[in-house]
Short mmCIF file of C-alpha atoms and ligand atoms in Angstrom, two decimals:
data_model
loop_
_atom_site.label_atom_id
_atom_site.label_comp_id
_atom_site.label_asym_id
_atom_site.label_seq_id
_atom_site.Cartn_x
_atom_site.Cartn_y
_atom_site.Cartn_z
CA MET A 1 0.00 0.00 0.00
CA THR A 2 1.23 3.47 -0.86
CA GLN A 3 1.27 5.21 2.47
CA SER A 4 -0.14 2.75 4.89
CA ASN A 5 0.46 5.04 7.83
CA GLN A 6 -2.09 7.49 6.50
CA LYS A 7 -5.82 7.23 6.39
CA ALA A 8 -6.50 8.49 2.88
CA PRO A 9 -3.30 7.98 0.96
CA TYR A 10 -4.49 9.12 -2.46
CA TYR A 11 -7.33 11.35 -1.67
CA PRO A 12 -6.53 14.57 -3.50
CA LYS A 13 -8.80 17.50 -4.18
CA SER A 14 -9.93 16.20 -7.56
CA HIS A 15 -11.35 13.07 -6.04
CA LEU A 16 -13.43 15.21 -3.83
CA LEU A 17 -14.43 17.52 -6.63
CA ALA A 18 -15.82 14.52 -8.46
CA ALA A 19 -18.56 14.55 -5.89
CA SER A 20 -19.38 18.14 -6.69
CA GLY A 21 -22.54 19.34 -5.09
CA VAL A 22 -21.66 17.69 -1.83
CA ALA A 23 -20.99 20.84 0.05
CA ALA A 24 -19.44 19.16 3.04
CA LEU A 25 -16.84 17.44 0.91
CA LEU A 26 -16.08 20.63 -0.97
CA SER A 27 -15.44 22.61 2.13
CA LEU A 28 -13.26 19.77 3.38
CA ALA A 29 -11.31 20.04 0.13
CA LEU A 30 -10.80 23.74 0.62
CA LEU A 31 -9.70 23.11 4.16
CA VAL A 32 -7.24 20.42 3.18
CA PHE A 33 -5.82 22.26 0.20
CA PRO A 34 -4.90 25.91 0.44
CA SER A 35 -6.50 28.06 -2.23
CA SER A 36 -3.29 28.56 -4.18
CA GLU A 37 -3.08 24.83 -4.83
CA VAL A 38 -6.72 24.66 -5.76
CA GLU A 39 -6.12 27.41 -8.29
CA ALA A 40 -3.09 25.70 -9.72
CA LYS A 41 -4.91 22.44 -10.13
CA LYS A 42 -7.85 24.15 -11.74
CA THR A 43 -5.56 25.47 -14.44
CA THR A 44 -4.34 22.00 -15.16
CA LEU A 45 -7.83 20.64 -15.38
CA ASN A 46 -8.98 23.42 -17.65
CA LEU A 47 -6.40 22.82 -20.39
CA GLU A 48 -8.43 23.39 -23.52
CA LEU A 49 -8.17 19.88 -24.80
CA ASP A 50 -9.14 18.25 -21.56
CA SER A 51 -12.65 19.14 -22.53
CA GLY A 52 -11.86 17.58 -25.90
CA ALA A 53 -11.12 14.34 -24.10
CA ASP A 54 -14.53 14.52 -22.49
CA ARG A 55 -16.06 14.96 -25.86
CA ILE A 56 -14.27 11.92 -27.13
CA ILE A 57 -15.84 9.82 -24.43
CA GLN A 58 -19.18 11.32 -25.28
CA GLU A 59 -18.71 10.60 -28.95
CA LYS A 60 -17.65 7.05 -28.28
CA ASP A 61 -20.92 6.53 -26.49
CA ASP A 62 -22.80 8.17 -29.29
CA LEU A 63 -21.30 5.78 -31.79
CA ARG A 64 -23.06 2.95 -30.06
CA SER A 65 -26.40 4.71 -30.36
CA PRO A 66 -26.51 6.09 -33.87
CA GLN A 67 -30.14 7.11 -33.50
CA VAL A 68 -28.98 10.02 -31.33
CA THR A 69 -29.82 13.21 -33.18
CA GLU A 70 -26.73 15.24 -33.87
CA GLY A 71 -26.57 19.00 -34.04
CA GLU A 72 -24.95 21.04 -36.74
CA GLY A 73 -21.20 20.72 -37.02
CA SER A 74 -21.46 17.24 -35.57
CA PRO A 75 -18.64 14.81 -36.24
CA PHE A 76 -21.28 12.46 -37.56
CA ALA A 77 -22.55 14.72 -40.30
CA ARG A 78 -20.24 12.98 -42.71
CA ILE A 79 -21.09 9.50 -41.53
CA GLU A 80 -24.74 10.16 -42.11
CA GLY A 81 -23.90 11.42 -45.56
CA GLN A 82 -21.99 8.24 -46.30
CA ASN A 83 -24.85 6.13 -45.12
CA GLU A 84 -27.10 7.96 -47.48
CA ASN A 85 -24.74 7.21 -50.32
CA ASP A 86 -24.58 3.62 -49.25
CA SER A 87 -28.30 3.22 -49.21
CA ALA A 88 -28.52 5.02 -52.54
CA GLY A 89 -26.10 2.45 -53.93
CA LYS A 90 -28.12 -0.34 -52.44
CA ASP A 91 -31.31 1.04 -53.92
CA ALA A 92 -29.80 0.95 -57.36
CA GLU A 93 -28.64 -2.58 -56.72
CA GLU A 94 -32.05 -3.58 -55.52
CA GLU A 95 -33.68 -2.07 -58.55
CA LYS A 96 -31.45 -4.19 -60.70
CA LYS A 97 -32.37 -7.23 -58.67
CA GLU A 98 -36.04 -6.45 -58.97
CA LEU A 99 -35.71 -6.06 -62.69
CA LYS A 100 -33.99 -9.41 -62.80
CA ALA A 101 -36.64 -10.87 -60.52
CA SER A 102 -39.45 -9.65 -62.71
CA ASN A 103 -37.68 -11.15 -65.72
CA ASP A 104 -37.39 -14.41 -63.85
CA THR A 105 -41.05 -14.52 -62.98
CA GLN A 106 -42.36 -13.20 -66.28
CA PRO A 107 -42.97 -16.44 -68.22
CA ALA A 108 -46.70 -17.19 -68.31
CA THR A 109 -46.17 -20.89 -67.59
CA PRO A 110 -43.38 -21.03 -65.00
CA ALA A 111 -41.31 -23.93 -66.25
CA GLU A 112 -38.29 -22.99 -64.19
CA PRO A 113 -37.75 -22.28 -60.49
CA ALA A 114 -38.13 -18.59 -59.63
CA TRP A 115 -36.59 -16.41 -56.91
CA LYS A 116 -38.85 -14.97 -54.27
CA ARG A 117 -37.53 -12.34 -51.86
CA VAL A 118 -38.74 -11.51 -48.39
CA THR A 119 -37.34 -8.54 -46.47
CA VAL A 120 -36.93 -9.30 -42.78
CA GLY A 121 -39.14 -7.07 -40.66
CA LYS A 122 -39.21 -6.35 -36.94
CA GLY A 123 -40.22 -9.46 -34.99
CA ASP A 124 -39.76 -11.79 -37.95
CA THR A 125 -38.42 -15.29 -37.40
CA LEU A 126 -37.38 -17.79 -40.00
CA SER A 127 -40.87 -19.34 -39.66
CA THR A 128 -42.70 -16.09 -40.37
CA VAL A 129 -40.36 -15.36 -43.28
CA PHE A 130 -41.09 -18.83 -44.71
CA ALA A 131 -44.81 -18.15 -44.29
CA LYS A 132 -44.46 -14.83 -46.14
CA ALA A 133 -42.76 -16.72 -48.99
CA GLY A 134 -45.75 -19.08 -49.07
CA LEU A 135 -43.79 -22.08 -47.86
CA PRO A 136 -45.21 -24.66 -45.44
CA ALA A 137 -44.32 -24.22 -41.76
CA GLY A 138 -42.94 -27.75 -41.40
CA LEU A 139 -40.27 -27.02 -44.01
CA VAL A 140 -38.37 -24.72 -41.62
CA HIS A 141 -37.62 -27.69 -39.41
CA ASP A 142 -36.39 -29.81 -42.33
CA VAL A 143 -34.15 -27.00 -43.53
CA LEU A 144 -32.65 -26.34 -40.11
CA ALA A 145 -32.11 -30.04 -39.47
CA SER A 146 -30.21 -30.47 -42.73
CA SER A 147 -26.84 -29.34 -41.37
CA LYS A 148 -25.38 -27.82 -38.26
CA ASP A 149 -24.44 -24.68 -40.17
CA ALA A 150 -28.05 -24.20 -41.24
CA LYS A 151 -28.93 -22.62 -37.94
CA GLN A 152 -27.05 -19.51 -39.07
CA PHE A 153 -30.23 -18.79 -41.03
CA THR A 154 -32.09 -18.22 -37.78
CA ARG A 155 -30.01 -15.11 -37.03
CA LEU A 156 -32.02 -12.65 -39.06
CA ASP A 157 -31.26 -8.94 -39.27
CA VAL A 158 -34.11 -6.53 -39.88
CA GLY A 159 -33.84 -5.16 -43.41
CA HIS A 160 -31.90 -8.11 -44.80
CA GLU A 161 -33.41 -10.06 -47.65
CA VAL A 162 -34.05 -13.78 -47.53
CA GLU A 163 -34.15 -15.20 -51.04
CA PHE A 164 -36.02 -18.38 -51.89
CA LEU A 165 -35.67 -20.31 -55.14
CA ILE A 166 -38.99 -22.10 -55.54
CA SER A 167 -39.85 -24.65 -58.23
CA PRO A 168 -43.05 -24.41 -60.24
CA GLN A 169 -44.33 -27.23 -58.04
CA GLY A 170 -43.78 -25.05 -54.97
CA GLU A 171 -40.69 -26.90 -53.74
CA LEU A 172 -37.87 -24.97 -52.09
CA GLN A 173 -34.74 -25.44 -54.21
CA SER A 174 -32.47 -22.97 -52.59
CA LEU A 175 -32.34 -20.41 -49.79
CA ARG A 176 -29.83 -17.61 -49.38
CA ILE A 177 -29.06 -14.50 -47.34
CA LYS A 178 -26.51 -11.84 -48.18
CA GLN A 179 -24.99 -11.24 -44.72
CA SER A 180 -22.79 -8.39 -45.85
CA ASP A 181 -21.14 -7.04 -48.96
CA LEU A 182 -18.50 -9.69 -48.46
CA GLU A 183 -20.50 -12.73 -47.39
CA THR A 184 -23.52 -14.72 -48.61
CA ILE A 185 -24.76 -17.94 -47.03
CA SER A 186 -26.99 -20.39 -48.89
CA LEU A 187 -28.66 -23.79 -48.63
CA ASP A 188 -29.16 -25.77 -51.84
CA LYS A 189 -31.44 -28.79 -52.19
CA SER A 190 -29.52 -31.95 -52.80
CA ALA A 191 -30.28 -35.66 -52.73
CA LYS A 192 -29.90 -35.69 -48.96
CA GLY A 193 -31.63 -32.56 -47.74
CA TYR A 194 -30.06 -29.10 -48.06
CA ALA A 195 -26.37 -28.43 -48.42
CA PHE A 196 -24.89 -25.36 -46.69
CA LYS A 197 -22.56 -23.03 -48.55
CA ARG A 198 -20.79 -19.81 -47.66
CA ASP A 199 -19.63 -17.50 -50.43
CA LEU A 200 -17.02 -14.94 -49.53
CA VAL A 201 -16.27 -12.12 -51.90
CA LYS A 202 -12.62 -11.20 -51.96
CA PRO A 203 -12.53 -7.42 -52.02
CA ASP A 204 -10.02 -5.44 -54.03
CA VAL A 205 -7.67 -3.66 -51.67
CA HIS A 206 -6.84 -0.09 -52.63
CA THR A 207 -4.85 2.44 -50.67
CA ALA A 208 -6.25 5.80 -49.70
CA TYR A 209 -4.80 8.93 -48.20
CA ALA A 210 -6.34 11.16 -45.56
CA HIS A 211 -5.20 14.30 -43.83
CA GLY A 212 -6.64 15.89 -40.71
CA ARG A 213 -6.11 18.82 -38.38
CA ILE A 214 -7.15 18.76 -34.74
CA ASP A 215 -9.52 21.52 -33.70
CA SER A 216 -11.28 19.96 -30.74
CA SER A 217 -10.64 16.22 -30.65
CA LEU A 218 -8.95 13.44 -32.55
CA PHE A 219 -12.36 11.89 -33.18
CA THR A 220 -13.85 14.97 -34.80
CA ALA A 221 -10.75 15.51 -36.93
CA GLY A 222 -10.69 11.84 -37.93
CA LYS A 223 -14.32 11.88 -38.95
CA GLU A 224 -13.81 15.07 -40.92
CA ALA A 225 -10.90 13.43 -42.74
CA GLY A 226 -13.23 10.56 -43.67
CA LEU A 227 -11.67 7.97 -41.36
CA SER A 228 -13.85 5.23 -39.84
CA HIS A 229 -14.17 4.69 -36.10
CA ASP A 230 -11.85 1.66 -36.36
CA LEU A 231 -9.19 3.60 -38.24
CA ILE A 232 -9.23 6.45 -35.71
CA MET A 233 -8.81 3.94 -32.88
CA ALA A 234 -5.97 2.27 -34.81
CA LEU A 235 -4.28 5.63 -35.35
CA ALA A 236 -4.50 6.41 -31.63
CA ASN A 237 -3.09 2.97 -30.79
CA ILE A 238 -0.19 3.26 -33.22
CA PHE A 239 1.01 6.53 -31.70
CA GLY A 240 -0.03 5.56 -28.18
CA TYR A 241 3.61 4.93 -27.20
CA ASP A 242 4.70 8.46 -28.05
CA ILE A 243 1.63 10.63 -27.70
CA ASP A 244 -0.62 10.63 -24.68
CA PHE A 245 -3.95 11.38 -26.30
CA ALA A 246 -5.49 12.28 -22.95
CA LEU A 247 -2.90 14.93 -22.28
CA ASP A 248 -0.67 15.89 -25.21
CA LEU A 249 -3.17 16.75 -27.95
CA ARG A 250 -3.25 20.39 -29.03
CA GLU A 251 -5.28 22.44 -31.45
CA GLY A 252 -3.38 22.60 -34.72
CA ASP A 253 -1.92 19.11 -34.42
CA GLN A 254 -2.07 17.32 -37.77
CA PHE A 255 -1.98 13.82 -39.15
CA ASP A 256 -1.53 12.08 -42.50
CA VAL A 257 -2.62 8.50 -43.01
CA ILE A 258 -2.27 5.97 -45.81
CA TYR A 259 -4.69 3.13 -45.23
CA GLU A 260 -6.21 0.17 -47.03
CA LYS A 261 -9.77 0.28 -48.23
CA LYS A 262 -11.68 -2.77 -49.36
CA VAL A 263 -13.68 -2.32 -52.52
CA VAL A 264 -16.32 -4.55 -54.12
CA ASN A 265 -17.87 -3.53 -57.44
CA GLY A 266 -16.34 -0.09 -57.15
CA ARG A 267 -17.89 0.53 -53.75
CA GLN A 268 -15.96 0.76 -50.46
CA VAL A 269 -17.24 -1.96 -48.14
CA ASP A 270 -14.66 -1.83 -45.40
CA THR A 271 -11.29 -0.45 -44.39
CA GLY A 272 -8.15 -2.46 -43.66
CA ASN A 273 -4.85 -1.61 -42.03
CA ILE A 274 -3.06 1.67 -41.67
CA LEU A 275 0.07 1.29 -43.83
CA ALA A 276 1.80 4.49 -42.83
CA ALA A 277 0.99 7.53 -40.77
CA ARG A 278 2.49 10.76 -39.61
CA PHE A 279 1.37 12.78 -36.63
CA ILE A 280 2.52 16.29 -35.82
CA ASN A 281 1.96 16.87 -32.12
CA ARG A 282 2.89 20.26 -30.67
CA GLY A 283 5.25 20.82 -33.59
CA LYS A 284 7.03 17.47 -33.23
CA GLU A 285 6.68 14.95 -36.03
CA TYR A 286 6.07 11.24 -35.35
CA THR A 287 6.05 8.61 -38.10
CA ALA A 288 4.77 5.05 -38.27
CA VAL A 289 5.07 2.38 -40.97
CA ARG A 290 3.52 -1.05 -40.84
CA PHE A 291 6.02 -3.82 -41.51
CA THR A 292 6.12 -7.60 -41.31
CA ASN A 293 9.58 -8.90 -40.44
CA LYS A 294 11.14 -12.17 -41.61
CA THR A 295 9.78 -14.09 -38.66
CA GLY A 296 6.26 -13.01 -39.65
CA ASN A 297 5.62 -10.51 -36.88
CA THR A 298 3.81 -7.38 -37.94
CA SER A 299 4.45 -4.18 -36.09
CA TYR A 300 4.76 -0.42 -36.60
CA TYR A 301 8.17 1.19 -36.87
CA ARG A 302 9.27 4.78 -37.16
CA ALA A 303 10.29 5.81 -40.67
CA ASP A 304 13.95 5.43 -39.61
CA GLY A 305 13.40 1.77 -38.73
CA THR A 306 13.40 2.11 -34.95
CA SER A 307 10.63 0.34 -33.12
CA MET A 308 7.62 2.25 -31.86
CA ARG A 309 6.86 -0.47 -29.40
CA LYS A 310 8.12 0.15 -25.91
CA ALA A 311 8.08 -2.06 -22.89
CA PHE A 312 5.34 0.22 -21.54
CA ILE A 313 2.54 2.28 -22.96
CA ARG A 314 1.96 5.50 -21.13
CA THR A 315 -1.81 5.52 -20.70
CA PRO A 316 -3.70 2.51 -19.33
CA VAL A 317 -7.12 4.00 -20.22
CA ASP A 318 -8.04 5.31 -23.67
CA PHE A 319 -9.47 8.79 -23.88
CA ALA A 320 -9.55 9.43 -20.15
CA ARG A 321 -8.85 12.74 -18.43
CA ILE A 322 -6.07 13.07 -15.89
CA SER A 323 -7.79 14.15 -12.72
CA SER A 324 -4.84 14.02 -10.36
CA ARG A 325 -1.12 13.89 -10.95
CA PHE A 326 1.75 12.34 -9.11
CA SER A 327 3.12 14.22 -6.14
CA MET A 328 5.43 13.17 -3.35
CA GLY A 329 3.51 15.38 -0.96
CA ARG A 330 4.53 17.77 1.71
CA MET A 331 3.74 18.44 5.35
CA HIS A 332 0.38 20.13 5.62
CA PRO A 333 0.55 23.15 7.99
CA ILE A 334 -2.87 22.56 9.55
CA LEU A 335 -3.33 18.81 9.47
CA ASN A 336 0.31 18.15 10.22
CA LYS A 337 0.18 15.11 7.94
CA ILE A 338 1.94 14.33 4.70
CA ARG A 339 -0.40 14.31 1.74
CA ALA A 340 1.13 12.42 -1.15
CA HIS A 341 -0.33 11.06 -4.34
CA LYS A 342 2.11 8.50 -5.62
CA GLY A 343 0.26 7.72 -8.82
CA VAL A 344 -1.80 9.25 -11.59
CA ASP A 345 -5.60 9.33 -11.62
CA TYR A 346 -7.51 8.92 -14.85
CA ALA A 347 -11.16 9.96 -14.61
CA ALA A 348 -13.36 7.87 -16.92
CA PRO A 349 -16.88 6.47 -16.84
CA ILE A 350 -17.49 3.30 -14.85
CA GLY A 351 -16.85 0.27 -17.04
CA THR A 352 -14.18 1.89 -19.23
CA PRO A 353 -11.59 -0.83 -20.05
CA ILE A 354 -8.21 -0.68 -18.32
CA LYS A 355 -5.18 -2.03 -20.20
CA ALA A 356 -2.00 -3.59 -18.89
CA THR A 357 0.71 -1.08 -19.82
CA GLY A 358 3.34 -3.76 -20.35
CA ASP A 359 3.80 -7.52 -20.70
CA GLY A 360 4.03 -9.16 -17.32
CA LYS A 361 2.59 -11.41 -14.67
CA VAL A 362 -0.31 -10.60 -12.36
CA VAL A 363 0.96 -10.86 -8.78
CA GLU A 364 -2.16 -9.53 -7.08
CA ALA A 365 -5.78 -9.29 -8.18
CA GLY A 366 -8.33 -8.65 -5.48
CA ARG A 367 -9.43 -6.36 -2.71
CA LYS A 368 -6.50 -4.19 -1.54
CA GLY A 369 -7.50 -1.72 1.18
CA GLY A 370 -7.97 1.84 -0.04
CA TYR A 371 -7.16 0.72 -3.58
CA GLY A 372 -10.42 -1.23 -3.70
CA ASN A 373 -10.37 -3.85 -6.44
CA ALA A 374 -6.77 -3.69 -7.60
CA VAL A 375 -4.40 -5.48 -9.95
CA VAL A 376 -0.62 -5.49 -9.48
CA ILE A 377 1.50 -6.58 -12.44
CA GLN A 378 5.16 -7.56 -12.21
CA HIS A 379 7.17 -6.73 -15.36
CA GLY A 380 10.48 -8.59 -15.24
CA SER A 381 12.39 -8.02 -12.01
CA THR A 382 12.50 -4.22 -12.14
CA TYR A 383 9.03 -2.87 -12.76
CA GLN A 384 5.62 -3.11 -11.18
CA THR A 385 2.39 -1.39 -12.19
CA VAL A 386 -0.68 -1.00 -9.96
CA TYR A 387 -4.28 -0.35 -11.06
CA GLY A 388 -6.81 0.60 -8.39
CA HIS A 389 -10.52 1.31 -7.78
CA MET A 390 -11.70 -1.12 -10.48
CA SER A 391 -15.40 -1.90 -10.71
CA ARG A 392 -14.49 -5.45 -11.72
CA PHE A 393 -11.67 -7.55 -13.12
CA ALA A 394 -11.51 -8.77 -16.71
CA LYS A 395 -12.23 -12.45 -17.26
CA GLY A 396 -9.33 -14.69 -16.29
CA ILE A 397 -7.38 -12.00 -14.42
CA ARG A 398 -6.08 -13.53 -11.21
CA SER A 399 -2.79 -13.89 -9.39
CA GLY A 400 -0.24 -15.87 -11.40
CA VAL A 401 -1.54 -15.34 -14.93
CA ALA A 402 0.57 -13.74 -17.66
CA VAL A 403 -0.76 -10.64 -19.41
CA LYS A 404 0.22 -8.95 -22.65
CA GLN A 405 0.72 -5.25 -23.15
CA GLY A 406 -2.62 -3.67 -24.04
CA GLN A 407 -4.63 -6.59 -22.68
CA ILE A 408 -7.77 -5.54 -20.80
CA ILE A 409 -7.32 -6.44 -17.14
CA GLY A 410 -10.34 -4.74 -15.60
CA TYR A 411 -12.79 -1.86 -15.75
CA VAL A 412 -12.89 1.61 -14.22
CA GLY A 413 -14.86 1.88 -11.00
CA MET A 414 -14.78 3.60 -7.63
CA THR A 415 -14.12 0.79 -5.15
CA GLY A 416 -11.96 1.55 -2.14
CA LEU A 417 -11.22 5.16 -1.22
CA ALA A 418 -12.62 7.02 -4.21
CA THR A 419 -15.45 9.48 -4.45
CA GLY A 420 -15.74 9.36 -8.21
CA PRO A 421 -15.03 6.76 -10.92
CA HIS A 422 -11.38 6.79 -11.93
CA LEU A 423 -8.33 4.60 -12.32
CA HIS A 424 -5.51 5.11 -9.83
CA TYR A 425 -2.33 4.03 -11.64
CA GLU A 426 1.10 3.55 -10.09
CA PHE A 427 4.47 2.79 -11.60
CA HIS A 428 7.20 1.27 -9.43
CA VAL A 429 10.87 0.94 -10.41
CA ASN A 430 12.83 -1.35 -8.10
CA GLY A 431 10.19 -0.83 -5.43
CA LYS A 432 10.27 2.97 -5.72
CA TYR A 433 7.26 5.03 -6.78
CA VAL A 434 7.94 7.00 -9.96
CA ASP A 435 5.73 9.36 -11.92
CA PRO A 436 4.44 7.32 -14.87
CA LEU A 437 4.09 10.53 -16.88
CA SER A 438 7.73 11.46 -16.58
CA ALA A 439 9.40 8.04 -16.38
CA LYS A 440 11.92 7.32 -19.12
CA LEU A 441 10.23 4.28 -20.58
CA PRO A 442 12.33 1.39 -21.89
CA MET A 443 12.49 0.94 -25.65
CA ALA A 444 12.20 -2.12 -27.91
CA ASP A 445 14.85 -3.08 -30.50
CA PRO A 446 15.17 -1.44 -33.96
CA LEU A 447 15.11 -3.31 -37.30
CA ALA A 448 18.43 -4.64 -38.55
CA GLY A 449 20.02 -6.43 -41.54
CA PRO A 450 17.85 -7.55 -44.49
CA ASP A 451 14.65 -6.60 -42.62
CA ARG A 452 15.86 -3.05 -42.35
CA LYS A 453 16.78 -2.92 -46.05
CA ARG A 454 13.35 -4.21 -47.08
CA PHE A 455 11.66 -1.85 -44.63
CA MET A 456 13.44 1.18 -46.05
CA ALA A 457 12.51 0.21 -49.61
CA GLN A 458 8.89 -0.11 -48.57
CA THR A 459 8.82 3.04 -46.48
CA GLN A 460 10.32 5.51 -48.92
CA PRO A 461 7.36 5.60 -51.40
CA LEU A 462 4.81 5.78 -48.56
CA MET A 463 6.52 8.80 -47.03
CA ALA A 464 6.88 10.39 -50.48
CA ARG A 465 3.18 9.92 -51.10
CA MET A 466 2.27 11.63 -47.85
CA ASP A 467 4.53 14.56 -48.79
CA GLN A 468 2.97 14.76 -52.24
CA GLU A 469 -0.63 14.44 -51.27
CA LYS A 470 -0.48 16.60 -48.18
CA PRO A 471 -2.84 19.44 -48.97
CA THR A 472 -2.11 23.10 -48.37
CA SER A 473 -4.51 24.34 -45.74
CA LEU A 474 -6.63 26.24 -48.29
CA ALA A 475 -6.99 23.46 -50.81
CA MET A 476 -7.33 20.78 -48.13
CA ASN A 477 -10.99 19.96 -48.35
CA LYS A 478 -11.10 20.06 -52.10
CA GLN A 479 -8.18 17.66 -52.48
CA GLN A 480 -9.66 15.24 -50.03
CA GLU A 481 -12.82 15.13 -52.07
CA GLN A 482 -10.83 14.23 -55.15
CA GLN A 483 -8.93 11.52 -53.39
CA ARG A 484 -12.04 9.72 -52.33
ZN1 ZN B 1 -5.10 8.19 -7.19
#
């Protein structure tokens, strides 16, 4: 335990502020912390982009509920636009299908099986869909019993089409559902029941370029640059060793990204990996290039071939706000007690995932006094990290198990001595508490030999492309339009 001789070892002002409105606690805070310190801390908390971090959390939540109405200037304006385009494309496709369908069903005496389509509505089951297609109820059972894969047809999504190929005699010949642009499942009548088949479309992989400038948050800038949610998360992960997105982001920061997009019939259906990226944070340029070495491991390296991977990542919680920093404390004139905070607090909503900051072995996972539900990870013989106040542990996290860097070990909560939900994070070097925000973090090895030669050959054109395509600030939007 941090300071076992004290009652509330990591109980700084910001913890108390989290319970704003509780007047008693607030006045206690003012009593414990002289006003000059309160002022100083306020300034830290009010850094312009701290509020951006809050917005990111908000936007993450919004992504899960797309029905939320967004105001003007919303980061989702573009997404909605894309959806419209998508559905427009689909409409055209459906029209074609319908044309084809009407051709199929046109003959006066149907001598050949014909396709019948039923769109899945709210509350539909495979039985009701069969009924809508005019097929007998008992047939559903036969179809489902035909193979163990057939039960995939029971997972129906509203709006999807179930297609039935029905013979002139009313017999079901074939059944299929297009699950996505890349996948169709079907059942075809054979001598012994119905045979299951899955057709996967292999998309063409193109590369695309995007450029963004941060005004309020990485999310907004990413959306404006046309990047998907997944790509923005990937971008944040790639630079997560060098840039603390909860703390370091500034207005005017910029990024360039070359990424894969998956295309079927000329239409983008998905995005793939980020191949190269550049991030300018507070005037400093960071580069990243994706590379698979001769042993088959894929990782991101800086453009000079040095590894971006470090033994530790700086932030255990994505998009959280730092609510209290590390301090060794001092004697308080009134209380005559040392108030220290030997870790960093990250305020985040309850349930936000917490990641192990380095590979290691869990040496403690359980109730730990004022820490509440806590995990302690041993990294080699030198380092230990501590994660406190968790609402719960991730599955399988217990003393003795090995964890990988970035693995989710638990979720933000407020167990133990905490008045608001946050992660209390400590970093120990040889048993000594160090500030995780200022610690010189150990580096991984750079590329060497033939790998390095191949990497350089691969990297040069990617970097050149980013230089070439990088728009001037005036022409930025226009160029991006053209590139898409
Ligand atoms: Zn703390």
